[in-house]
Tab-separated table of C-alpha atoms in Angstrom:
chain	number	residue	atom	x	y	z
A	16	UNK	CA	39.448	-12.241	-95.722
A	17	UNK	CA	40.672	-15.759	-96.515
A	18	UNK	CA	40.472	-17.106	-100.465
A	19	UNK	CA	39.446	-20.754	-99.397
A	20	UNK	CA	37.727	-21.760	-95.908
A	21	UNK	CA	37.364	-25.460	-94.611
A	22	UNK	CA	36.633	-27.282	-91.663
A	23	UNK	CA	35.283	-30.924	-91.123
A	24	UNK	CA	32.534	-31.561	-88.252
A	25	UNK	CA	29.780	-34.186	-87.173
A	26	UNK	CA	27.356	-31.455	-87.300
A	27	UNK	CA	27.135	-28.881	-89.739
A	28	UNK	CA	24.886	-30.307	-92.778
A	29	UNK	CA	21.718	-30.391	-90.950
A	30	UNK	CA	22.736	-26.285	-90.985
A	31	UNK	CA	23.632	-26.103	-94.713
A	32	UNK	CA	20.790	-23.274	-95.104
A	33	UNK	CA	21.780	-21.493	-92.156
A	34	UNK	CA	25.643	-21.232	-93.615
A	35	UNK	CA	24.681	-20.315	-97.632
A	36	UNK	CA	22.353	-17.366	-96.265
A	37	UNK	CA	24.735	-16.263	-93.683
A	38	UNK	CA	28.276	-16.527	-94.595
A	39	UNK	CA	28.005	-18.026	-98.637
A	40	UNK	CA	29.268	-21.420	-97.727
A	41	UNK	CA	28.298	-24.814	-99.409
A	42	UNK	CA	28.867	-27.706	-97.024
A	43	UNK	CA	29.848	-30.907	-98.690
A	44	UNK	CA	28.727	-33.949	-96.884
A	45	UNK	CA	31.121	-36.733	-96.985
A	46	UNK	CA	30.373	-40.187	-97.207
A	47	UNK	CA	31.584	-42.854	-94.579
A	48	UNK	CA	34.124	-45.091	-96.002
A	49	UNK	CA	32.498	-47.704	-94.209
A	50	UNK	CA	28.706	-49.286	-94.223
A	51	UNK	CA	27.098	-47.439	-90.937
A	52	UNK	CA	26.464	-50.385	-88.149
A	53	UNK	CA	24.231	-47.955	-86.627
A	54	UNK	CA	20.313	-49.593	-86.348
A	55	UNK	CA	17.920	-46.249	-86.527
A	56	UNK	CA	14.661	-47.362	-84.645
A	57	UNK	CA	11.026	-45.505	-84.945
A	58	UNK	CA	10.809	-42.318	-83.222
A	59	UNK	CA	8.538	-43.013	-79.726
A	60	UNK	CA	5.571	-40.123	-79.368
A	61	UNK	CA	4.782	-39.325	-75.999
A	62	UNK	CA	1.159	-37.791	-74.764
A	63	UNK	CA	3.197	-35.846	-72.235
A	64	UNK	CA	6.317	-34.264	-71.825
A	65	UNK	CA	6.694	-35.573	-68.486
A	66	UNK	CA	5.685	-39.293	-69.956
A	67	UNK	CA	8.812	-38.255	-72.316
A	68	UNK	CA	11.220	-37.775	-69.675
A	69	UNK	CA	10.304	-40.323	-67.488
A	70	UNK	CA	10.806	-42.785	-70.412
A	71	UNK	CA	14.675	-41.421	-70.836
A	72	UNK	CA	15.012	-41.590	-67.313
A	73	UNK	CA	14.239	-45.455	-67.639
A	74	UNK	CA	16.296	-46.120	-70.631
A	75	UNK	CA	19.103	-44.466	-68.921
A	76	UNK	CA	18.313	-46.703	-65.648
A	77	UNK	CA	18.505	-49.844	-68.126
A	78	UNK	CA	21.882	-48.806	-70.056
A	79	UNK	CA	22.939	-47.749	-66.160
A	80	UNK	CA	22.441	-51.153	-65.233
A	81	UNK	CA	23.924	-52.853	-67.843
A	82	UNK	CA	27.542	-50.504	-67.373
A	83	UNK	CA	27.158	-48.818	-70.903
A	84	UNK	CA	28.356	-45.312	-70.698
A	85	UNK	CA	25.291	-42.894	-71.176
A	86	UNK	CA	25.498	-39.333	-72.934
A	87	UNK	CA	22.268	-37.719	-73.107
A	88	UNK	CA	21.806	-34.870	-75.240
A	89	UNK	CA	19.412	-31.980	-74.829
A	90	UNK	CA	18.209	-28.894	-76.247
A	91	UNK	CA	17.971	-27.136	-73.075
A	92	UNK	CA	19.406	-26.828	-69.409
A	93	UNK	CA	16.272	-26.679	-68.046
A	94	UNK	CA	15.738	-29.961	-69.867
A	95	UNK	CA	18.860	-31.022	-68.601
A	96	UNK	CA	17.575	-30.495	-65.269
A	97	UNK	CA	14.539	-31.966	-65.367
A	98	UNK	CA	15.969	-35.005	-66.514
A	99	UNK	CA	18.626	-34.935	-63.937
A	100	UNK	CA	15.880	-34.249	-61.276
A	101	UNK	CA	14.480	-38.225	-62.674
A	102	UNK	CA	17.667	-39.593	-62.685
A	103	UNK	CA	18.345	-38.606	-58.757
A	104	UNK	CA	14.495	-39.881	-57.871
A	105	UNK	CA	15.810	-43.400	-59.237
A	106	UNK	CA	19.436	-43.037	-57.283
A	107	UNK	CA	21.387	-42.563	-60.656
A	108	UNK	CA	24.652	-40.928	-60.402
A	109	UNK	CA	25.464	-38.510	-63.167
A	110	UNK	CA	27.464	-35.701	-64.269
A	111	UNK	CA	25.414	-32.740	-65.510
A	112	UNK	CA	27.620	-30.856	-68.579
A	113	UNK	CA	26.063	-27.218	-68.882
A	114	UNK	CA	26.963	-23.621	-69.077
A	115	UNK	CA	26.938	-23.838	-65.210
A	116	UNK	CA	30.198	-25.434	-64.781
A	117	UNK	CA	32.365	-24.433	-67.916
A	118	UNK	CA	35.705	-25.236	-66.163
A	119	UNK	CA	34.378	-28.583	-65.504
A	120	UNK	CA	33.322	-29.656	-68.799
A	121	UNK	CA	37.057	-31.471	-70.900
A	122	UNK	CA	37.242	-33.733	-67.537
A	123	UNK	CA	33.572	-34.815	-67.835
A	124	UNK	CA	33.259	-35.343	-70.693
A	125	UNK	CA	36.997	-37.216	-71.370
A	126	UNK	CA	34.944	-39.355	-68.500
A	127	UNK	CA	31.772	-39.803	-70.378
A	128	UNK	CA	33.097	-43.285	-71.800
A	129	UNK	CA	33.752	-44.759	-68.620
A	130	UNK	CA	32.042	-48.130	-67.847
A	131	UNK	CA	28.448	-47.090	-66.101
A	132	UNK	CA	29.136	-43.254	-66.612
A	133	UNK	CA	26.027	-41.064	-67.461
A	134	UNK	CA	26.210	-37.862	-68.649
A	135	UNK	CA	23.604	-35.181	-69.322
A	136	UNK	CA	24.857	-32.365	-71.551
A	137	UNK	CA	23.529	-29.468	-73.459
A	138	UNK	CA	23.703	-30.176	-77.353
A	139	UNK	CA	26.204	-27.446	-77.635
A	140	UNK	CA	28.846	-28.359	-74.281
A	141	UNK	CA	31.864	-30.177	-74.278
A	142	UNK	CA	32.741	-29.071	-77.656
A	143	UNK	CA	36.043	-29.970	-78.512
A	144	UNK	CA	36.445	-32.624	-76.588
A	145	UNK	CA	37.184	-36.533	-77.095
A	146	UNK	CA	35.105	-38.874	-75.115
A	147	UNK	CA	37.424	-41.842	-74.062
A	148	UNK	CA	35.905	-45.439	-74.315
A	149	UNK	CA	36.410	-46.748	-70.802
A	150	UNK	CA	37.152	-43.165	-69.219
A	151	UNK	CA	40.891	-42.157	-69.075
A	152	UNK	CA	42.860	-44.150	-67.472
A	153	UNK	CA	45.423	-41.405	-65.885
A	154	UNK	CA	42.751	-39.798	-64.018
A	155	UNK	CA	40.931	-42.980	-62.346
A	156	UNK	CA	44.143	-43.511	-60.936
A	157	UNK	CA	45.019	-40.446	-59.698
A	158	UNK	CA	41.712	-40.195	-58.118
A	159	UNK	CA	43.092	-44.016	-56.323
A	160	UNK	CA	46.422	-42.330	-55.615
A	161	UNK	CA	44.824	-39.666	-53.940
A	162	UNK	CA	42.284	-41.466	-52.139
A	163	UNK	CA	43.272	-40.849	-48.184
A	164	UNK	CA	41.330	-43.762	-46.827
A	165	UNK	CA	43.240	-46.382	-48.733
A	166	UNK	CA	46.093	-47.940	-47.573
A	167	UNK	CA	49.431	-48.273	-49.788
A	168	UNK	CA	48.900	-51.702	-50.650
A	169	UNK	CA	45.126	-51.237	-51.259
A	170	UNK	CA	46.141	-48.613	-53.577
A	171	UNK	CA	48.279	-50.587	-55.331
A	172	UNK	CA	45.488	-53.784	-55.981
A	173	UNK	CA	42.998	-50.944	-56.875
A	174	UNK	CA	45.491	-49.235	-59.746
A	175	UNK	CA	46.113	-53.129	-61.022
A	176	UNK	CA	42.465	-53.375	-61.244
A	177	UNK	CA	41.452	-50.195	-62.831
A	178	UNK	CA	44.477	-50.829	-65.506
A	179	UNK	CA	43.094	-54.507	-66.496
A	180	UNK	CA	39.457	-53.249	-66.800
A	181	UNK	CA	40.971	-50.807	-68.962
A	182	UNK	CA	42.570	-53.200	-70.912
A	183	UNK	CA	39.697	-55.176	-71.300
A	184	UNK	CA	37.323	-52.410	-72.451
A	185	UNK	CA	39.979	-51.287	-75.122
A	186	UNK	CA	40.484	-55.003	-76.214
A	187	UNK	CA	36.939	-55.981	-76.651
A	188	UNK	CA	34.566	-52.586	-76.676
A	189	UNK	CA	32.204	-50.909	-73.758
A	190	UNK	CA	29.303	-52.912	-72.753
């Protein structure tokens, strides 16, 4: 209907094929304009899917432990799952981002960049949705504001807290 279509995302050349044999649409790849800092390591093999997971499940531990954020991404729920069901064996709190909990998924995943958060999401969830480095802000503290056990003043030293760790992860960068 439209003379001219566009749109700009993260993900769409890896489906170039999928977009000329469906709808006639080239997709351009554009280059960063600066050098990518990202290292790219040698794929692992595992014998064993479970061997797989269980690896994840340890790299997530050691990120965990370290207070990196964690998103993992997978093809599946029931992947999602069974790495979730690793991650509770070692005591690791998560959030699990799925079609299971739609009306859940712009707060988890604006949390996903909080210090220590991990996240295990279907490739396809959360769509449309920033992840904030160091979580946002607003809603840490209205989770301290409505805290019932806390006293006033207790409040009050946790919301200074929260707001110079905050700073701090904005000034210098996560982990």
């Amino acid at each position: 209907q439209y003379k001219k279509l566009s749109g700009m995302t993260g993900t769409a050349f890896t489906e170039a094929e999928e977009f000329q044999q469906i709808y006639s649409l080239d997709v351009v790849q554009i280059p960063p304009n600066r050098p990518i800092s990202r290292v790219d390591k040698e794929d692992l093999i595992f014998k064993t899917e479970k061997a797989k997971l269980k690896a994840v499940a340890e790299a997530i531990k050691e990120h965990n432990k370290a207070g990196r954020p964690v998103l993992v991404g997978s093809g599946s729920i029931a992947k999602n799952e069974m790495i979730a069901s690793y991650l509770e064996k070692e005591g690791i709190k998560f959030e699990l981002l799925n079609a299971k909990n739609n009306e859940r998924e712009a707060p988890i995943v604006e949390q996903a960049g909080q210090k220590g958060a991990v996240t295990l999401a279907t490739n396809i969830a959360g769509r449309g949705t920033d992840i904030v480095l160091g979580g946002s802000i607003q809603k840490a503290i209205d989770a301290v504001q409505q805290d019932e056990a806390l006293s006033d003043a207790d409040k009050t030293a946790k919301v200074s807290v929260l707001r110079e760790e905050w700073q701090a992860v904005h000034e210098q960068g996560v982990g």
